[in-house]
XYZ file of C-alpha atoms in Angstrom:
601
model
C 92.139 115.932 75.159
C 94.207 119.068 75.261
C 93.964 121.934 77.752
C 93.932 119.699 80.807
C 94.947 122.658 82.979
C 91.728 124.474 82.023
C 89.632 121.469 83.014
C 91.506 121.172 86.326
C 90.849 124.828 87.095
C 87.123 124.412 86.405
C 86.914 121.266 88.543
C 88.805 122.922 91.371
C 86.261 125.750 91.435
C 83.333 123.296 91.401
C 84.717 121.253 94.286
C 85.632 124.363 96.254
C 82.077 125.672 95.934
C 80.630 122.344 97.040
C 83.171 122.099 99.925
C 83.641 118.379 99.206
C 87.415 118.398 99.674
C 89.458 120.232 102.349
C 90.852 123.400 100.775
C 94.525 122.686 101.511
C 94.322 119.151 100.127
C 92.412 120.333 97.070
C 95.114 122.918 96.335
C 97.863 120.315 96.762
C 96.154 117.841 94.402
C 95.463 120.610 91.885
C 99.113 121.664 91.840
C 100.322 118.054 91.588
C 97.923 117.294 88.719
C 99.065 120.338 86.743
C 102.719 119.589 87.411
C 102.265 116.021 86.136
C 100.074 117.100 83.226
C 97.255 114.847 84.433
C 93.604 115.199 85.358
C 92.622 116.517 88.791
C 89.619 114.154 88.622
C 91.958 111.165 88.945
C 93.506 112.568 92.132
C 90.075 113.221 93.643
C 88.775 109.732 92.862
C 91.957 107.965 93.997
C 91.816 109.902 97.265
C 88.251 108.635 97.885
C 86.887 112.146 98.350
C 84.076 111.492 95.886
C 83.126 108.548 93.696
C 83.450 108.701 89.923
C 79.728 108.829 89.126
C 79.080 111.696 91.558
C 82.029 113.645 90.149
C 80.724 113.221 86.595
C 77.336 114.469 87.804
C 78.836 117.643 89.290
C 80.766 118.481 86.108
C 77.719 117.653 83.963
C 75.570 120.057 85.957
C 78.165 122.788 85.450
C 78.784 122.341 81.703
C 75.349 121.167 80.575
C 76.641 118.034 78.809
C 74.815 114.793 79.731
C 76.796 112.265 81.805
C 77.270 108.599 80.954
C 78.359 105.532 82.916
C 80.591 103.593 80.515
C 80.289 100.572 82.785
C 76.658 100.134 81.883
C 76.752 100.393 78.107
C 77.992 98.068 75.411
C 80.175 99.820 72.851
C 79.908 98.145 69.443
C 82.958 99.423 67.563
C 82.379 96.951 64.715
C 78.869 98.318 64.248
C 80.186 101.895 64.260
C 82.785 100.972 61.640
C 80.155 99.253 59.464
C 78.074 102.448 59.467
C 81.143 104.547 58.599
C 82.224 102.851 55.361
C 84.059 100.098 57.209
C 86.373 102.429 59.187
C 86.299 103.702 62.729
C 85.981 107.516 62.999
C 88.687 107.328 65.690
C 91.465 104.735 65.791
C 92.926 103.685 69.125
C 95.835 106.127 69.023
C 93.557 109.120 68.336
C 91.065 107.954 70.964
C 93.849 107.920 73.551
C 95.367 111.165 72.308
C 92.102 113.084 72.632
C 90.643 110.985 75.503
C 87.514 110.342 73.475
C 85.554 107.147 72.829
C 83.081 106.786 69.938
C 79.794 105.377 71.230
C 77.309 105.548 68.360
C 76.941 106.893 64.853
C 73.807 107.889 62.978
C 74.239 109.425 59.567
C 76.614 112.351 59.976
C 76.238 112.491 63.758
C 78.811 110.883 66.056
C 78.243 110.503 69.792
C 81.507 110.413 71.757
C 82.409 110.166 75.431
C 84.773 112.973 76.460
C 86.724 113.668 79.628
C 87.135 117.428 79.146
C 83.878 119.057 78.027
C 85.366 122.549 78.332
C 87.933 122.113 75.552
C 85.778 123.296 72.644
C 88.843 123.901 70.462
C 89.741 120.228 70.417
C 86.119 119.263 69.797
C 86.053 121.585 66.788
C 89.364 120.171 65.520
C 87.983 116.651 65.771
C 84.826 117.689 63.935
C 86.926 118.955 61.014
C 89.239 115.933 61.082
C 86.519 113.266 60.905
C 83.940 115.320 58.980
C 81.183 114.498 61.466
C 78.989 116.497 63.802
C 80.104 115.567 67.319
C 77.655 115.150 70.173
C 79.672 114.814 73.400
C 78.618 112.976 76.543
C 80.601 113.246 79.762
C 82.803 110.657 81.432
C 86.268 110.660 83.064
C 89.745 110.085 81.691
C 90.141 106.888 83.686
C 86.807 105.411 82.581
C 87.444 106.327 78.936
C 90.973 104.881 78.908
C 89.761 101.653 80.483
C 86.970 101.430 77.925
C 89.466 102.045 75.110
C 91.661 99.199 76.354
C 88.614 96.976 76.701
C 87.072 97.631 73.286
C 90.029 98.273 70.997
C 92.277 95.475 72.308
C 95.250 96.754 70.307
C 97.774 95.224 72.709
C 96.159 91.775 72.393
C 96.197 92.090 68.605
C 99.889 93.018 68.643
C 100.713 90.089 70.913
C 98.786 87.714 68.661
C 100.675 89.074 65.651
C 104.004 88.530 67.441
C 103.054 84.954 68.212
C 101.970 84.338 64.599
C 105.281 85.686 63.308
C 107.314 83.291 65.426
C 106.710 80.462 62.973
C 108.650 77.348 63.813
C 111.464 79.113 65.696
C 112.467 76.961 68.643
C 115.212 79.074 70.140
C 116.107 82.776 69.933
C 119.121 82.825 72.243
C 121.538 83.326 69.335
C 119.606 86.438 68.336
C 119.693 87.764 71.878
C 123.403 87.013 72.288
C 124.212 88.931 69.109
C 122.370 91.996 70.490
C 124.694 92.012 73.510
C 127.884 91.408 71.551
C 129.096 94.997 71.696
C 128.779 94.978 75.503
C 128.145 98.721 75.620
C 124.393 98.872 75.998
C 123.570 101.242 78.873
C 120.484 102.689 80.500
C 119.623 104.942 77.564
C 120.010 102.069 75.106
C 117.729 99.921 77.213
C 115.140 102.662 77.335
C 115.289 103.046 73.561
C 114.858 99.325 73.038
C 111.911 99.249 75.385
C 110.355 102.124 73.499
C 110.632 100.212 70.234
C 113.933 101.588 68.948
C 116.963 99.670 67.733
C 116.630 95.940 68.191
C 112.870 96.262 68.592
C 112.169 93.916 65.643
C 113.017 90.813 67.687
C 109.864 88.936 68.797
C 111.395 88.408 72.236
C 112.008 92.151 72.583
C 108.413 92.904 71.642
C 107.128 90.285 74.058
C 109.131 91.653 76.996
C 107.999 95.177 76.161
C 104.364 94.109 76.155
C 104.727 92.288 79.471
C 106.222 95.385 81.081
C 103.761 97.851 79.570
C 100.863 95.568 80.502
C 102.077 95.445 84.098
C 102.388 99.229 84.245
C 98.905 99.658 82.780
C 97.463 97.276 85.384
C 99.471 99.033 88.140
C 101.117 95.770 89.127
C 103.860 95.668 91.751
C 105.560 92.477 90.494
C 105.821 90.375 87.333
C 106.329 86.616 87.737
C 107.506 84.488 84.787
C 107.294 80.851 85.869
C 108.493 77.875 83.749
C 106.712 74.520 83.823
C 107.185 71.381 81.754
C 104.992 72.396 78.815
C 104.158 76.054 79.434
C 105.441 79.333 80.871
C 103.004 81.043 83.207
C 102.877 84.838 83.591
C 101.343 86.427 86.660
C 101.075 90.050 87.821
C 100.739 91.005 91.476
C 97.946 93.584 91.467
C 96.799 95.117 94.765
C 98.742 92.435 96.620
C 97.183 89.430 94.837
C 98.685 87.443 91.959
C 96.594 87.325 88.779
C 97.364 85.056 85.836
C 97.786 86.572 82.378
C 98.204 85.118 78.903
C 100.808 82.290 78.967
C 104.010 82.405 76.931
C 104.904 79.625 74.445
C 107.452 77.259 75.957
C 109.817 77.766 72.998
C 110.216 81.437 73.983
C 111.344 80.700 77.524
C 115.102 80.928 76.918
C 114.843 84.011 74.730
C 112.639 85.772 77.257
C 115.075 85.174 80.125
C 118.028 86.264 77.981
C 116.283 89.462 76.915
C 115.458 90.450 80.491
C 119.023 89.734 81.622
C 120.403 91.862 78.778
C 118.312 94.790 79.989
C 119.977 94.659 83.426
C 123.453 95.845 84.285
C 124.775 92.801 86.137
C 123.071 89.553 85.083
C 124.975 86.985 82.999
C 122.916 85.441 80.180
C 125.299 82.466 79.981
C 124.758 81.548 83.661
C 121.560 79.587 84.259
C 122.487 77.415 87.207
C 122.480 79.907 90.069
C 120.336 82.845 91.237
C 121.170 86.303 89.911
C 120.081 89.850 90.673
C 119.935 92.931 88.506
C 117.941 96.050 87.775
C 117.055 98.320 84.886
C 115.144 101.534 84.334
C 112.603 102.576 81.725
C 110.917 105.885 81.029
C 107.173 105.882 80.473
C 105.226 109.099 80.088
C 108.161 111.153 81.337
C 108.489 109.124 84.556
C 111.505 106.931 85.321
C 110.451 103.518 86.636
C 112.960 101.077 88.142
C 112.683 97.307 87.819
C 114.464 94.995 90.258
C 115.063 91.567 88.696
C 115.830 88.210 90.284
C 116.306 84.852 88.556
C 115.976 81.479 90.301
C 116.837 78.115 88.683
C 113.901 75.686 88.842
C 113.323 72.168 87.516
C 112.089 73.374 84.124
C 114.162 76.527 83.693
C 114.715 79.914 85.304
C 111.928 81.711 87.153
C 112.103 85.484 86.706
C 110.570 87.910 89.180
C 110.584 91.639 88.431
C 109.682 94.087 91.215
C 108.330 97.378 89.863
C 109.537 100.436 91.758
C 107.465 103.390 90.577
C 108.612 106.564 92.307
C 105.294 108.259 91.502
C 103.620 105.830 93.927
C 105.845 106.971 96.784
C 103.884 108.883 99.391
C 105.037 112.444 99.892
C 103.963 112.941 103.496
C 102.895 110.935 106.520
C 99.414 112.405 106.262
C 98.982 110.939 102.781
C 99.424 107.416 104.213
C 95.924 107.658 105.783
C 96.952 106.050 109.084
C 94.548 105.976 111.990
C 94.858 109.277 113.942
C 96.305 107.543 117.025
C 98.927 105.730 114.947
C 99.932 108.928 113.154
C 100.414 110.685 116.503
C 102.756 107.921 117.730
C 104.786 108.009 114.517
C 105.110 111.787 114.703
C 106.257 111.641 118.342
C 108.807 108.943 117.526
C 110.464 110.688 114.588
C 110.442 114.005 116.467
C 112.602 112.461 119.229
C 116.295 113.469 119.162
C 117.419 109.840 119.567
C 116.007 106.333 119.770
C 114.740 103.674 117.388
C 111.513 103.536 115.365
C 110.854 100.178 113.702
C 108.425 99.156 110.967
C 107.605 95.471 110.547
C 105.634 93.400 108.092
C 106.016 90.987 105.169
C 107.475 91.860 101.779
C 105.226 94.277 99.913
C 103.435 95.602 103.000
C 104.492 99.224 102.491
C 107.370 99.378 104.981
C 109.642 101.305 102.615
C 106.882 103.805 101.829
C 106.365 104.474 105.531
C 110.085 104.911 106.197
C 110.663 107.201 103.213
C 107.691 109.335 104.265
C 109.094 109.525 107.800
C 112.512 110.517 106.446
C 111.028 113.282 104.337
C 109.244 114.536 107.447
C 112.527 114.869 109.388
C 114.711 116.123 106.523
C 115.911 119.672 107.061
C 118.984 121.586 105.968
C 120.232 121.449 109.584
C 120.161 117.620 109.839
C 122.445 115.001 108.299
C 120.052 112.251 107.174
C 121.582 108.992 105.907
C 120.366 105.590 104.704
C 121.944 102.156 104.327
C 119.905 100.005 101.935
C 120.057 96.783 99.934
C 119.200 97.886 97.350
C 118.387 101.602 97.266
C 114.765 101.407 96.146
C 114.059 105.095 95.542
C 116.592 107.860 95.119
C 115.464 110.900 97.119
C 117.119 114.270 96.651
C 118.675 115.422 99.919
C 119.249 111.940 101.353
C 122.727 110.435 101.644
C 121.945 106.907 100.438
C 124.412 104.015 100.678
C 123.917 100.821 98.643
C 125.470 97.827 100.442
C 127.608 95.405 98.441
C 128.514 92.252 100.414
C 130.720 90.945 97.576
C 133.020 93.907 98.133
C 132.797 93.768 101.908
C 130.260 96.583 102.253
C 127.678 94.971 104.559
C 125.007 96.641 106.666
C 127.294 96.413 109.701
C 130.413 97.822 108.005
C 128.405 100.589 106.340
C 126.843 101.530 109.689
C 130.243 101.691 111.371
C 131.499 104.045 108.673
C 128.288 106.038 108.779
C 128.610 106.668 112.517
C 131.872 108.462 111.749
C 130.019 110.699 109.257
C 128.397 112.856 111.946
C 124.827 111.575 111.319
C 121.644 112.886 112.942
C 119.168 110.394 111.452
C 119.942 106.921 110.073
C 117.632 104.680 108.103
C 118.628 101.006 107.850
C 116.857 99.195 105.029
C 116.530 95.974 106.999
C 117.983 94.531 110.200
C 119.029 90.966 109.398
C 121.661 89.871 111.901
C 123.006 90.282 115.425
C 125.874 92.570 114.417
C 123.594 95.043 112.653
C 121.033 95.219 115.479
C 123.764 95.733 118.080
C 125.244 98.675 116.160
C 121.769 100.111 115.528
C 120.808 99.927 119.221
C 124.070 101.528 120.291
C 123.534 104.313 117.758
C 120.013 104.880 119.093
C 121.384 105.101 122.636
C 124.136 107.571 121.717
C 122.186 110.471 120.281
C 120.986 109.251 116.878
C 117.478 108.684 115.528
C 117.406 105.242 113.872
C 114.647 104.057 111.532
C 114.575 100.492 110.270
C 112.516 97.418 109.376
C 112.268 93.868 110.670
C 110.356 90.832 109.436
C 108.005 89.828 112.250
C 104.292 89.025 112.458
C 103.187 91.978 114.564
C 104.433 94.867 116.676
C 104.676 93.117 120.099
C 106.668 90.158 118.760
C 109.274 92.589 117.363
C 110.482 93.421 120.872
C 111.286 89.813 121.751
C 112.721 89.244 118.286
C 115.378 91.882 119.065
C 116.067 90.200 122.400
C 116.393 86.838 120.619
C 119.016 88.413 118.335
C 121.232 88.989 121.376
C 120.411 92.482 122.656
C 119.910 92.893 126.409
C 116.262 93.609 127.386
C 117.333 96.741 129.258
C 118.967 98.160 126.136
C 115.898 97.283 124.036
C 113.607 99.057 126.496
C 115.835 102.116 126.465
C 116.431 102.288 122.705
C 113.065 101.490 121.120
C 110.611 104.380 120.805
C 107.813 102.562 118.950
C 107.159 99.620 116.663
C 104.690 99.795 113.789
C 103.349 96.646 112.089
C 101.430 96.991 108.863
C 99.681 95.180 106.036
C 98.273 96.511 102.776
C 94.668 95.482 102.244
C 92.649 95.796 99.047
C 90.145 98.642 98.777
C 86.655 97.942 97.531
C 86.004 99.546 94.155
C 83.828 102.631 94.648
C 82.257 102.081 91.266
C 80.747 98.662 91.955
C 80.772 97.817 95.685
C 77.355 97.109 97.152
C 75.967 97.067 100.677
C 75.413 93.570 102.029
C 71.803 92.535 102.602
C 70.864 91.682 106.217
C 70.792 87.961 105.412
C 74.308 88.189 103.858
C 75.933 89.711 106.955
C 77.558 87.071 109.186
C 75.700 86.109 112.340
C 76.340 88.184 115.493
C 78.378 85.416 117.155
C 80.593 85.242 114.062
C 81.112 89.010 114.014
C 82.072 88.926 117.686
C 84.525 86.099 117.000
C 86.093 88.264 114.287
C 86.698 91.070 116.792
C 83.624 93.319 116.657
C 82.002 94.424 119.917
C 78.323 93.892 120.737
C 77.704 97.628 120.380
C 79.264 97.709 116.905
C 77.229 94.850 115.452
C 73.916 96.548 116.195
C 72.806 97.933 112.829
C 76.226 97.267 111.314
C 76.622 98.028 107.593
C 79.157 96.035 105.594
C 80.008 96.017 101.887
C 81.006 93.303 99.449
C 82.945 93.265 96.130
C 81.122 92.868 92.832
C 83.581 93.474 90.002
C 83.639 95.753 86.960
C 86.003 96.677 84.139
C 87.571 99.441 86.253
C 88.715 97.100 89.014
C 90.092 93.650 89.728
C 87.393 91.387 91.116
C 85.694 94.204 93.003
C 88.854 95.736 94.456
C 90.786 98.806 93.299
C 93.826 100.152 95.135
C 94.988 99.447 98.674
C 94.875 100.884 102.172
C 97.110 100.436 105.218
C 96.165 98.304 108.222
C 98.525 99.423 110.983
C 99.118 98.691 114.641
C 101.624 100.811 116.529
C 103.114 99.866 119.899
C 104.633 102.803 121.786
C 107.258 102.103 124.437
C 105.577 103.408 127.599
C 107.067 103.100 131.091
C 104.762 100.174 131.855
C 105.819 98.419 128.677
C 109.495 99.003 129.499
C 109.044 97.217 132.827
C 107.513 94.205 131.062
C 110.365 94.101 128.533
C 113.049 94.313 131.242
C 111.530 91.434 133.228
C 111.329 89.289 130.066
C 107.592 89.413 129.419
C 106.002 87.290 126.672
C 104.494 88.553 123.431
C 101.025 88.090 124.940
C 101.891 90.326 127.894
C 103.348 92.963 125.600
C 100.280 92.976 123.382
C 97.828 93.062 126.287
C 99.718 96.000 127.760
C 99.606 97.785 124.419
C 95.854 97.196 123.992
C 95.188 98.442 127.532
C 97.042 101.622 126.617
C 94.973 102.170 123.469
C 96.854 100.218 120.778
C 94.602 99.254 117.859
C 95.594 95.787 116.602
C 95.918 94.877 112.934
C 92.630 92.970 113.047
C 90.789 95.864 114.706
C 92.229 98.364 112.211
C 90.922 96.224 109.374
C 87.492 95.706 110.946
C 87.091 99.451 111.451
C 87.858 100.026 107.764
C 85.307 97.369 106.838
C 82.660 99.287 108.803
C 83.618 102.428 106.878
C 83.029 100.653 103.573
C 86.695 100.851 102.581
C 87.195 97.085 102.433
C 85.366 93.807 103.029
C 85.414 91.611 106.104
C 86.778 88.755 103.983
C 89.805 90.853 103.051
C 90.442 91.700 106.713
C 90.258 88.024 107.714
C 92.659 87.134 104.892
C 95.338 89.484 106.203
C 95.048 89.260 109.991
C 94.540 86.877 112.893
C 92.268 87.270 115.913
C 93.127 87.130 119.584
C 92.420 83.424 119.801
C 94.629 82.770 116.758
C 97.734 84.552 118.040
C 100.716 83.146 116.095
C 103.106 84.306 118.818
C 101.411 82.518 121.714
C 103.941 81.009 124.028
C 106.717 83.293 122.806
C 108.798 85.477 125.047
C 111.242 84.951 127.855
C-alpha cells in the first residue's frame, strides 16, 4: 500500500511507548526503512526484537482493526473468483502493489488482509476500483507477500507456459549466439534483458530470469545448475543449506549455459572444455545486485554456480553482527590497534567478508588511508581504495601488496591469504606500522596460528604480528513464527547434553526449541546468526606460540583465558531459543572430536 512512511511513523511511536526496542536502534531502523521505502515492521521482525504475531497485536490494538494469522487460514482464491463472476477482485499485480490479499467475499463485501491499516486513502481508492465494500483485517507486508506467492503462483504459471512453448526445440544455442553477434552488450543491456526488454522473448532468457528472480525472492546466496545424464538439477543455497527446485529440461541445458555466459563480461560461450569465471549485475527494486559466475566442465555438461552478492545484506556496523559481547570487545581492541594483524577464518559462505567489511567501516576516517586487495572485489564501498587482483596480467596478491606498501597505507585488507609469499609480506606489514585484516581457511581460531607457521613464518614473528584470530560459522535461526519448545521427553538425556558441551548447572531446567516449518520459513528456519570464537594473542599465548605449542595447547590456553569456542557459542544460542541443538551439532565439533588433535610443532 501507499504511504509507507506514515505507517512507519505510527509503528515507531507504538514501539517507543512500549519500550520494546532500544531508542537508538529504533531510530536507526526507522530511518533506514524510510530511506529504502520499506516497512519498519520488517526491520523489527528481522532484528528479533518482537515476533510477527505480537507486532500485529500491538498495531491492531492501536488502530482497532482485527488481526489475522495468515499461516492458519486457507485462502480459496478460486472460490472468491467463483463468487465474483469468475474474476478475482484483485489480480496478483494489484495485490502486490497495494500489499493486500483477498480472503473472503460475501455479496458486495470483500474481506482483505492489509499491511498498512492507517492508509485510508488507498483503501477508499480500492473500494472505488473494485466496486466492493472493503473490510480490512491486519497482517504484515512479509506475511501478505508470502501468501500472495503461495496462493497466486504466477511465477509457476509463467514457467509452465515457457516450457509448453518450447515445443520440440532441441537446441537454442544458435538463437543465443545471434543475440551476442554485435558484441556490444554491456551492463545496462544485460539489466534491460533481465527486466524483460529486448531479447526477452527467448525461452532461455525467460528461464534464466525466473531462476534469478526466484533466488532473490527466496533470499538465496547461491544458484547451482547441475547437469546429469537425463536431467538438469537446480538448487538454491538458502540459509546455508541447498534446496532443490523445479528441474530444467535436458534440451535446455546448452541454451541456459550460453545465456548466462552472455550476461557476463568475460565468459566465452564457445569454450566448454575448461572452467571460466565472470560476473554481471542486475537492478531489482532500485538495488544493484552482483552475480559472480563460475562454470565447471562435468561428464554430462557444464555445471554453473552463481554467487549472489547483495550489498543490502552487508552489515553496516560491528554491533549489527550480534557477536557475543566478549568477542565484540576483542574485535574492537584489535582494529583499534595502530599496527598488527587481525584474521578471520572459516569456510566459504561463513560471513568472513561481512565481518571484515564491517571492521573496515569501523576504522575508516578521513585521516586514514584504508586499502583492500581482493579477488574479486565483492562489494564496492565508497571511501575504500579497492584493488582487484588479476593473475593473468601479473597482478597477484603479493605484487599488489608490494605496490600498496608504497602507497602510504594505514590499514590494509587482504581478501585471502593463499601462499607463503603473501603471508610473509602481510606479517612484515603488520610489524612495520600497518593494521592488516585478512582471512584464512582453517577449521578454528587456534589452528590458524600453526597454519601460518606451516606456511613458513617464524613463530616469533607470528606471536608479534597477530593481534587476534576470529573463527566463525553461520547457523540457521529458528523461525519465530513456528518454533516450539521441546517437551521434557524430547530433550536429550543429561549425559548427552553434557557430551555436547553443556555444564551440569545449565542442564537443570534447560529449555530448548525445535523447528516445525511454515510458509514463511524453510523447514522451520528463517535467517542466520553468527557462531564465533575469538582467540586474542595474550602474553601467555605468545609464549606457547614461540615454543611451538600444539593446537590443543593453544585452544586450552584460550579457553582458560575466557575464549568461548564455536560449539559453546552455538549451545548458548540454542538455550536462548535462537537455534536448535541439531543445528549447532551440524556446524561444530566438541572437545573430544577435535579435528586438529595432534597438530602443532
